[in-house]
mmCIF file of C-alpha atoms and ligand atoms in Angstrom:
data_model
loop_
_atom_site.group_PDB
_atom_site.id
_atom_site.type_symbol
_atom_site.label_atom_id
_atom_site.label_comp_id
_atom_site.label_asym_id
_atom_site.label_seq_id
_atom_site.Cartn_x
_atom_site.Cartn_y
_atom_site.Cartn_z
ATOM 1 C CA UNK A 1 -15.066 51.517 -4.888
ATOM 2 C CA UNK A 2 -11.693 51.427 -3.148
ATOM 3 C CA UNK A 3 -9.575 48.298 -2.888
ATOM 4 C CA UNK A 4 -6.875 47.642 -0.292
ATOM 5 C CA UNK A 5 -3.686 46.714 -2.147
ATOM 6 C CA UNK A 6 -0.466 46.275 -0.182
ATOM 7 C CA UNK A 7 -1.187 48.973 2.369
ATOM 8 C CA UNK A 8 -2.822 51.463 -0.011
ATOM 9 C CA UNK A 9 -6.461 52.201 -0.771
ATOM 10 C CA UNK A 10 -6.693 52.353 -4.559
ATOM 11 C CA UNK A 11 -9.543 52.895 -7.003
ATOM 12 C CA UNK A 12 -10.973 49.743 -8.596
ATOM 13 C CA UNK A 13 -9.501 50.624 -12.027
ATOM 14 C CA UNK A 14 -6.041 51.059 -10.511
ATOM 15 C CA UNK A 15 -6.243 47.942 -8.329
ATOM 16 C CA UNK A 16 -3.944 45.796 -10.465
ATOM 17 C CA UNK A 17 -1.156 43.342 -9.676
ATOM 18 C CA UNK A 18 1.958 42.438 -11.624
ATOM 19 C CA UNK A 19 1.848 39.720 -14.277
ATOM 20 C CA UNK A 20 4.817 38.283 -12.336
ATOM 21 C CA UNK A 21 2.742 37.769 -9.180
ATOM 22 C CA UNK A 22 2.929 34.067 -8.348
ATOM 23 C CA UNK A 23 -0.734 34.167 -7.309
ATOM 24 C CA UNK A 24 -1.536 34.734 -10.981
ATOM 25 C CA UNK A 25 1.236 32.622 -12.493
ATOM 26 C CA UNK A 26 0.841 29.540 -10.295
ATOM 27 C CA UNK A 27 -2.236 29.981 -8.090
ATOM 28 C CA UNK A 28 0.286 30.305 -5.283
ATOM 29 C CA UNK A 29 -1.581 32.023 -2.490
ATOM 30 C CA UNK A 30 -4.462 31.770 -0.044
ATOM 31 C CA UNK A 31 -7.744 33.589 0.470
ATOM 32 C CA UNK A 32 -10.850 34.071 2.587
ATOM 33 C CA UNK A 33 -14.464 35.037 1.931
ATOM 34 C CA UNK A 34 -15.957 36.923 4.863
ATOM 35 C CA UNK A 35 -19.283 38.707 5.396
ATOM 36 C CA UNK A 36 -20.490 41.719 7.293
ATOM 37 C CA UNK A 37 -24.021 42.126 8.563
ATOM 38 C CA UNK A 38 -25.445 45.443 9.675
ATOM 39 C CA UNK A 39 -22.064 47.028 10.397
ATOM 40 C CA UNK A 40 -20.418 43.992 12.005
ATOM 41 C CA UNK A 41 -17.927 41.514 10.591
ATOM 42 C CA UNK A 42 -19.104 37.975 11.295
ATOM 43 C CA UNK A 43 -16.500 35.503 12.632
ATOM 44 C CA UNK A 44 -13.566 37.715 11.617
ATOM 45 C CA UNK A 45 -11.066 36.016 13.940
ATOM 46 C CA UNK A 46 -12.122 32.551 12.738
ATOM 47 C CA UNK A 47 -11.562 33.597 9.113
ATOM 48 C CA UNK A 48 -8.191 35.215 9.859
ATOM 49 C CA UNK A 49 -7.140 32.153 11.813
ATOM 50 C CA UNK A 50 -8.030 29.880 8.865
ATOM 51 C CA UNK A 51 -6.151 32.220 6.508
ATOM 52 C CA UNK A 52 -3.058 31.941 8.721
ATOM 53 C CA UNK A 53 -3.444 28.144 8.842
ATOM 54 C CA UNK A 54 -3.741 27.967 5.040
ATOM 55 C CA UNK A 55 -0.620 30.139 4.798
ATOM 56 C CA UNK A 56 1.314 27.983 7.256
ATOM 57 C CA UNK A 57 0.390 24.854 5.291
ATOM 58 C CA UNK A 58 1.983 26.272 2.126
ATOM 59 C CA UNK A 59 4.827 28.042 3.990
ATOM 60 C CA UNK A 60 3.509 31.492 3.090
ATOM 61 C CA UNK A 61 4.107 33.887 5.979
ATOM 62 C CA UNK A 62 1.360 36.469 6.416
ATOM 63 C CA UNK A 63 2.769 39.897 5.479
ATOM 64 C CA UNK A 64 0.578 41.423 8.222
ATOM 65 C CA UNK A 65 0.004 40.455 11.838
ATOM 66 C CA UNK A 66 -3.486 39.381 12.962
ATOM 67 C CA UNK A 67 -4.173 42.863 14.360
ATOM 68 C CA UNK A 68 -2.839 44.621 11.242
ATOM 69 C CA UNK A 69 -4.937 42.366 9.015
ATOM 70 C CA UNK A 70 -8.023 43.060 11.114
ATOM 71 C CA UNK A 71 -7.415 46.797 10.874
ATOM 72 C CA UNK A 72 -6.886 46.584 7.108
ATOM 73 C CA UNK A 73 -10.222 44.761 6.684
ATOM 74 C CA UNK A 74 -12.094 47.242 8.864
ATOM 75 C CA UNK A 75 -10.409 50.246 7.185
ATOM 76 C CA UNK A 76 -11.436 48.968 3.735
ATOM 77 C CA UNK A 77 -15.046 48.609 4.873
ATOM 78 C CA UNK A 78 -14.956 52.093 6.417
ATOM 79 C CA UNK A 79 -13.454 53.740 3.319
ATOM 80 C CA UNK A 80 -16.230 52.192 1.215
ATOM 81 C CA UNK A 81 -18.961 53.036 3.738
ATOM 82 C CA UNK A 82 -20.203 49.449 3.717
ATOM 83 C CA UNK A 83 -22.398 47.869 6.401
ATOM 84 C CA UNK A 84 -23.485 44.747 4.557
ATOM 85 C CA UNK A 85 -20.774 43.345 2.366
ATOM 86 C CA UNK A 86 -18.806 40.382 1.126
ATOM 87 C CA UNK A 87 -15.083 40.638 1.800
ATOM 88 C CA UNK A 88 -12.508 38.864 -0.358
ATOM 89 C CA UNK A 89 -9.142 38.759 1.391
ATOM 90 C CA UNK A 90 -6.284 37.448 -0.759
ATOM 91 C CA UNK A 91 -2.637 36.873 0.111
ATOM 92 C CA UNK A 92 -0.408 35.784 -2.763
ATOM 93 C CA UNK A 93 3.200 34.602 -2.707
ATOM 94 C CA UNK A 94 3.970 37.971 -4.315
ATOM 95 C CA UNK A 95 5.924 39.213 -7.299
ATOM 96 C CA UNK A 96 8.870 37.118 -8.453
ATOM 97 C CA UNK A 97 10.735 35.758 -11.437
ATOM 98 C CA UNK A 98 9.276 33.081 -13.714
ATOM 99 C CA UNK A 99 9.543 29.602 -12.253
ATOM 100 C CA UNK A 100 7.330 28.011 -9.649
ATOM 101 C CA UNK A 101 9.940 27.991 -6.882
ATOM 102 C CA UNK A 102 8.591 30.249 -4.101
ATOM 103 C CA UNK A 103 12.180 31.362 -3.467
ATOM 104 C CA UNK A 104 11.903 33.300 -6.738
ATOM 105 C CA UNK A 105 9.548 35.733 -4.938
ATOM 106 C CA UNK A 106 11.710 38.371 -3.334
ATOM 107 C CA UNK A 107 9.125 40.714 -1.851
ATOM 108 C CA UNK A 108 6.636 39.989 0.906
ATOM 109 C CA UNK A 109 3.363 38.490 -0.321
ATOM 110 C CA UNK A 110 0.720 40.690 -1.941
ATOM 111 C CA UNK A 111 -2.310 41.520 0.237
ATOM 112 C CA UNK A 112 -5.596 42.368 -1.483
ATOM 113 C CA UNK A 113 -8.880 43.228 0.238
ATOM 114 C CA UNK A 114 -11.980 43.668 -1.908
ATOM 115 C CA UNK A 115 -15.254 44.644 -0.245
ATOM 116 C CA UNK A 116 -18.247 44.238 -2.474
ATOM 117 C CA UNK A 117 -21.939 43.383 -2.615
ATOM 118 C CA UNK A 118 -22.908 39.830 -1.769
ATOM 119 C CA UNK A 119 -23.708 37.475 -4.611
ATOM 120 C CA UNK A 120 -26.341 35.116 -3.235
ATOM 121 C CA UNK A 121 -28.432 32.195 -4.413
ATOM 122 C CA UNK A 122 -31.886 33.442 -5.533
ATOM 123 C CA UNK A 123 -34.190 33.943 -2.526
ATOM 124 C CA UNK A 124 -36.773 31.366 -3.753
ATOM 125 C CA UNK A 125 -34.291 28.542 -3.033
ATOM 126 C CA UNK A 126 -34.239 29.430 0.674
ATOM 127 C CA UNK A 127 -37.978 28.675 0.741
ATOM 128 C CA UNK A 128 -38.238 25.862 -1.808
ATOM 129 C CA UNK A 129 -34.755 24.360 -1.649
ATOM 130 C CA UNK A 130 -31.943 24.128 -4.146
ATOM 131 C CA UNK A 131 -31.508 21.418 -6.743
ATOM 132 C CA UNK A 132 -27.979 20.014 -6.964
ATOM 133 C CA UNK A 133 -26.212 17.187 -8.781
ATOM 134 C CA UNK A 134 -23.229 14.981 -8.074
ATOM 135 C CA UNK A 135 -20.476 15.549 -10.616
ATOM 136 C CA UNK A 136 -17.769 13.342 -12.092
ATOM 137 C CA UNK A 137 -14.904 15.615 -11.036
ATOM 138 C CA UNK A 138 -13.612 14.245 -7.727
ATOM 139 C CA UNK A 139 -12.408 16.523 -4.932
ATOM 140 C CA UNK A 140 -8.642 16.950 -4.781
ATOM 141 C CA UNK A 141 -6.816 14.229 -2.874
ATOM 142 C CA UNK A 142 -5.944 15.518 0.599
ATOM 143 C CA UNK A 143 -2.539 13.891 0.042
ATOM 144 C CA UNK A 144 -2.010 16.116 -3.039
ATOM 145 C CA UNK A 145 -3.565 19.568 -2.527
ATOM 146 C CA UNK A 146 -5.430 19.340 0.762
ATOM 147 C CA UNK A 147 -8.896 20.931 0.387
ATOM 148 C CA UNK A 148 -8.462 22.247 3.939
ATOM 149 C CA UNK A 149 -6.078 24.787 2.418
ATOM 150 C CA UNK A 150 -8.156 27.641 1.041
ATOM 151 C CA UNK A 151 -5.700 28.274 -1.764
ATOM 152 C CA UNK A 152 -5.917 30.326 -4.944
ATOM 153 C CA UNK A 153 -5.813 27.063 -6.857
ATOM 154 C CA UNK A 154 -9.573 26.527 -7.286
ATOM 155 C CA UNK A 155 -9.551 24.705 -10.627
ATOM 156 C CA UNK A 156 -10.818 21.503 -9.009
ATOM 157 C CA UNK A 157 -13.917 23.384 -7.837
ATOM 158 C CA UNK A 158 -14.249 25.290 -11.109
ATOM 159 C CA UNK A 159 -14.299 22.039 -13.109
ATOM 160 C CA UNK A 160 -17.120 20.785 -10.892
ATOM 161 C CA UNK A 161 -18.940 24.110 -11.215
ATOM 162 C CA UNK A 162 -18.786 23.825 -15.013
ATOM 163 C CA UNK A 163 -20.446 20.413 -14.698
ATOM 164 C CA UNK A 164 -23.172 21.954 -12.511
ATOM 165 C CA UNK A 165 -23.665 24.706 -15.104
ATOM 166 C CA UNK A 166 -23.934 22.097 -17.845
ATOM 167 C CA UNK A 167 -26.544 20.245 -15.785
ATOM 168 C CA UNK A 168 -28.496 23.474 -15.302
ATOM 169 C CA UNK A 169 -28.157 23.610 -11.494
ATOM 170 C CA UNK A 170 -26.440 26.104 -9.204
ATOM 171 C CA UNK A 171 -24.217 23.857 -7.080
ATOM 172 C CA UNK A 172 -22.509 20.475 -7.371
ATOM 173 C CA UNK A 173 -21.748 17.770 -4.835
ATOM 174 C CA UNK A 174 -18.176 16.537 -5.073
ATOM 175 C CA UNK A 175 -17.051 13.091 -3.937
ATOM 176 C CA UNK A 176 -13.677 12.023 -2.638
ATOM 177 C CA UNK A 177 -11.589 9.751 -4.866
ATOM 178 C CA UNK A 178 -13.036 6.825 -2.843
ATOM 179 C CA UNK A 179 -16.609 7.887 -3.547
ATOM 180 C CA UNK A 180 -17.486 9.426 -0.179
ATOM 181 C CA UNK A 181 -19.477 12.660 -0.210
ATOM 182 C CA UNK A 182 -16.943 15.440 0.480
ATOM 183 C CA UNK A 183 -18.450 18.882 -0.070
ATOM 184 C CA UNK A 184 -19.711 21.209 -2.795
ATOM 185 C CA UNK A 185 -17.784 23.619 -5.040
ATOM 186 C CA UNK A 186 -18.186 26.477 -2.566
ATOM 187 C CA UNK A 187 -20.270 25.067 0.279
ATOM 188 C CA UNK A 188 -20.178 22.293 2.876
ATOM 189 C CA UNK A 189 -22.927 19.681 2.993
ATOM 190 C CA UNK A 190 -25.074 18.224 5.790
ATOM 191 C CA UNK A 191 -27.753 15.535 5.821
ATOM 192 C CA UNK A 192 -30.396 14.938 8.479
ATOM 193 C CA UNK A 193 -31.369 11.359 9.279
ATOM 194 C CA UNK A 194 -33.732 10.392 12.116
ATOM 195 C CA UNK A 195 -33.236 13.741 13.821
ATOM 196 C CA UNK A 196 -29.438 13.603 13.620
ATOM 197 C CA UNK A 197 -27.152 15.908 11.629
ATOM 198 C CA UNK A 198 -24.302 14.330 9.693
ATOM 199 C CA UNK A 199 -21.530 16.109 7.808
ATOM 200 C CA UNK A 200 -18.399 14.609 6.219
ATOM 201 C CA UNK A 201 -15.189 14.824 8.261
ATOM 202 C CA UNK A 202 -12.799 17.335 6.694
ATOM 203 C CA UNK A 203 -9.964 14.808 6.470
ATOM 204 C CA UNK A 204 -11.606 13.124 3.466
ATOM 205 C CA UNK A 205 -11.188 16.359 1.498
ATOM 206 C CA UNK A 206 -13.386 19.248 2.562
ATOM 207 C CA UNK A 207 -12.838 22.780 3.736
ATOM 208 C CA UNK A 208 -13.289 23.261 7.461
ATOM 209 C CA UNK A 209 -16.081 25.765 6.784
ATOM 210 C CA UNK A 210 -16.690 28.537 9.283
ATOM 211 C CA UNK A 211 -20.442 28.278 8.610
ATOM 212 C CA UNK A 212 -20.220 24.483 9.022
ATOM 213 C CA UNK A 213 -18.652 24.984 12.468
ATOM 214 C CA UNK A 214 -21.206 27.635 13.409
ATOM 215 C CA UNK A 215 -24.109 25.384 12.405
ATOM 216 C CA UNK A 216 -22.656 22.461 14.373
ATOM 217 C CA UNK A 217 -22.501 24.782 17.398
ATOM 218 C CA UNK A 218 -26.127 25.842 16.903
ATOM 219 C CA UNK A 219 -27.226 22.203 16.598
ATOM 220 C CA UNK A 220 -25.465 21.386 19.877
ATOM 221 C CA UNK A 221 -27.221 24.320 21.525
ATOM 222 C CA UNK A 222 -30.591 22.984 20.337
ATOM 223 C CA UNK A 223 -29.757 19.466 21.525
ATOM 224 C CA UNK A 224 -29.735 18.156 17.944
ATOM 225 C CA UNK A 225 -27.106 15.386 17.703
ATOM 226 C CA UNK A 226 -24.446 16.276 15.145
ATOM 227 C CA UNK A 227 -21.747 13.921 13.936
ATOM 228 C CA UNK A 228 -18.944 13.887 11.428
ATOM 229 C CA UNK A 229 -19.232 10.655 9.470
ATOM 230 C CA UNK A 230 -18.496 9.237 6.046
ATOM 231 C CA UNK A 231 -21.523 8.792 3.825
ATOM 232 C CA UNK A 232 -22.317 8.111 0.198
ATOM 233 C CA UNK A 233 -24.781 9.402 -2.390
ATOM 234 C CA UNK A 234 -27.147 6.599 -1.294
ATOM 235 C CA UNK A 235 -27.311 8.169 2.167
ATOM 236 C CA UNK A 236 -28.210 11.551 0.668
ATOM 237 C CA UNK A 237 -30.969 10.026 -1.477
ATOM 238 C CA UNK A 238 -32.413 8.408 1.643
ATOM 239 C CA UNK A 239 -31.892 11.356 4.008
ATOM 240 C CA UNK A 240 -34.844 13.133 5.589
ATOM 241 C CA UNK A 241 -33.270 16.510 4.903
ATOM 242 C CA UNK A 242 -30.188 17.968 3.269
ATOM 243 C CA UNK A 243 -28.683 21.448 3.342
ATOM 244 C CA UNK A 244 -25.531 23.335 2.373
ATOM 245 C CA UNK A 245 -23.551 25.878 4.378
ATOM 246 C CA UNK A 246 -21.207 28.667 3.333
ATOM 247 C CA UNK A 247 -20.394 32.271 4.141
ATOM 248 C CA UNK A 248 -22.207 33.550 1.044
ATOM 249 C CA UNK A 249 -24.936 30.877 0.977
ATOM 250 C CA UNK A 250 -25.500 30.867 4.781
ATOM 251 C CA UNK A 251 -27.692 27.761 5.367
ATOM 252 C CA UNK A 252 -29.582 26.735 2.228
ATOM 253 C CA UNK A 253 -31.986 23.780 1.978
ATOM 254 C CA UNK A 254 -31.457 21.189 -0.759
ATOM 255 C CA UNK A 255 -34.674 19.868 -2.316
ATOM 256 C CA UNK A 256 -33.362 17.566 -5.021
ATOM 257 C CA UNK A 257 -30.129 15.633 -5.618
ATOM 258 C CA UNK A 258 -29.461 13.893 -8.938
ATOM 259 C CA UNK A 259 -33.182 14.418 -9.780
ATOM 260 C CA UNK A 260 -34.313 12.599 -6.595
ATOM 261 C CA UNK A 261 -36.441 14.626 -4.165
ATOM 262 C CA UNK A 262 -34.919 14.632 -0.663
ATOM 263 C CA UNK A 263 -37.395 13.748 2.101
ATOM 264 C CA UNK A 264 -40.691 15.419 1.259
ATOM 265 C CA UNK A 265 -38.980 17.453 -1.477
ATOM 266 C CA UNK A 266 -39.508 20.571 0.660
ATOM 267 C CA UNK A 267 -37.112 22.082 3.228
ATOM 268 C CA UNK A 268 -37.417 20.066 6.457
ATOM 269 C CA UNK A 269 -38.041 21.331 10.008
ATOM 270 C CA UNK A 270 -34.476 20.937 11.297
ATOM 271 C CA UNK A 271 -33.066 22.703 8.242
ATOM 272 C CA UNK A 272 -35.529 25.565 8.591
ATOM 273 C CA UNK A 273 -34.734 25.905 12.296
ATOM 274 C CA UNK A 274 -31.017 26.172 11.484
ATOM 275 C CA UNK A 275 -31.638 28.606 8.584
ATOM 276 C CA UNK A 276 -33.424 30.946 11.009
ATOM 277 C CA UNK A 277 -30.994 30.446 13.902
ATOM 278 C CA UNK A 278 -28.007 31.136 11.653
ATOM 279 C CA UNK A 279 -29.674 34.277 10.282
ATOM 280 C CA UNK A 280 -30.325 35.451 13.836
ATOM 281 C CA UNK A 281 -26.740 34.834 14.928
ATOM 282 C CA UNK A 282 -25.208 36.685 11.973
ATOM 283 C CA UNK A 283 -27.301 39.706 12.814
ATOM 284 C CA UNK A 284 -26.528 39.685 16.525
ATOM 285 C CA UNK A 285 -22.739 39.301 16.801
ATOM 286 C CA UNK A 286 -19.522 40.288 15.074
ATOM 287 C CA UNK A 287 -16.669 42.781 15.151
ATOM 288 C CA UNK A 288 -18.024 46.339 14.801
ATOM 289 C CA UNK A 289 -16.804 48.291 11.765
HETATM 290 N N1 PMP B 301 -16.175 24.527 0.723
HETATM 291 C C1 PMP B 301 -15.525 25.245 -0.190
HETATM 292 C C2 PMP B 301 -14.782 24.548 -1.275
HETATM 293 C C3 PMP B 301 -15.552 26.654 -0.126
HETATM 294 O O1 PMP B 301 -14.889 27.385 -1.030
HETATM 295 C C4 PMP B 301 -16.282 27.273 0.905
HETATM 296 C C5 PMP B 301 -16.312 28.774 1.052
HETATM 297 N N2 PMP B 301 -16.546 29.467 -0.101
HETATM 298 C C6 PMP B 301 -16.973 26.480 1.825
HETATM 299 C C7 PMP B 301 -16.881 25.100 1.707
HETATM 300 C C8 PMP B 301 -17.760 27.091 2.938
HETATM 301 O O2 PMP B 301 -16.875 27.649 3.900
HETATM 302 P P1 PMP B 301 -17.273 28.858 4.814
HETATM 303 O O3 PMP B 301 -18.457 28.448 5.595
HETATM 304 O O4 PMP B 301 -16.075 29.101 5.669
HETATM 305 O O5 PMP B 301 -17.576 30.016 3.922
#
C-alpha cells in the first residue's frame, strides 16, 4: 500500500509525519473522507470544496490547488490499483515549533492521502436497521469549534462514540447544548414523519454532509418533501422512520433509538427507496480514476 505524503508516494511503513506536526500536537488541520465506486470517485469536487471551506474557516491555506489536489487523489488510487476504496485526505497546519500559535509552523501544511478498504456497518443493519442511543456528550458549540469545520479535532465525536460502545451500539445521536438533535458521531440524521423528510439545520452544530445533501436532492427528485428543522428526541421516538447518512455508511435505516422501536421497528418504505436510489447514484456517476 502506497500513501501520498507531501508530493511523494511512500510505503505504508514509511508514511510517517514529524512529532512536531501541529496536526498531531494540537489537532490543527482538516480532513475529508471520500469514496470510490467501480473506478469512479463519488462527489470529489464537493468533498474538495468542503475541505477548502474547512481550511478557510481555520485560516489554513491549501498547499495544493483544487486541480493539483484532484490529481493527487487520482494518482494515489492509480498507484494502489484501487477501484472501490475509502479515501482519507488530511491537511495539517504542518511542522512547527512547540506552541499552539499557527505562526510557529514555517512550512506549508502537510498533505496526506490514504486510500484503503471501506470499513462499513455490518450488512444485516441495512436490512434490519441499526440500533442507536442518545448520549450525554453534547455536540460542540458552533460558537466554539463549529461542527461544520471537518477538523482533526474529533474528540467531541470520540467521547460520544465511547458512550455508544459502552451502550453496546454502533452509533450515537448527539444533541446540541440546547437539547436539539444535531447529528451522530460520523453520520447525519433524518426522520420521516407523515411522508416528509426532516433533518437538523447545520447551524445548530452538524456537518454539512455530502451524503445528506445528495439524499435531499434525491428526495426532491422523487417529490418527497424535505425540510431542515429543529427537532428533539421526542420527535425521533414518534417518527415513522429514521435513517443516517454518511460517506462510509451511505444511507442506513435506524430501527431503534434509546431502546424504543421507530415506526414498525423495521426499515420504512421511504428509507428503503432512498437506500436504493443512493446506491444507484454512487454506481452511476463520479470522476473516473
Ligand atoms: N457528521 C460527522 C460528524 C461526520 O464526521 C461525517 C462524515 N464522516 C458526517 C456527518 C457525514 O458526512 P458525509 O456525508 O460528507 O460523509
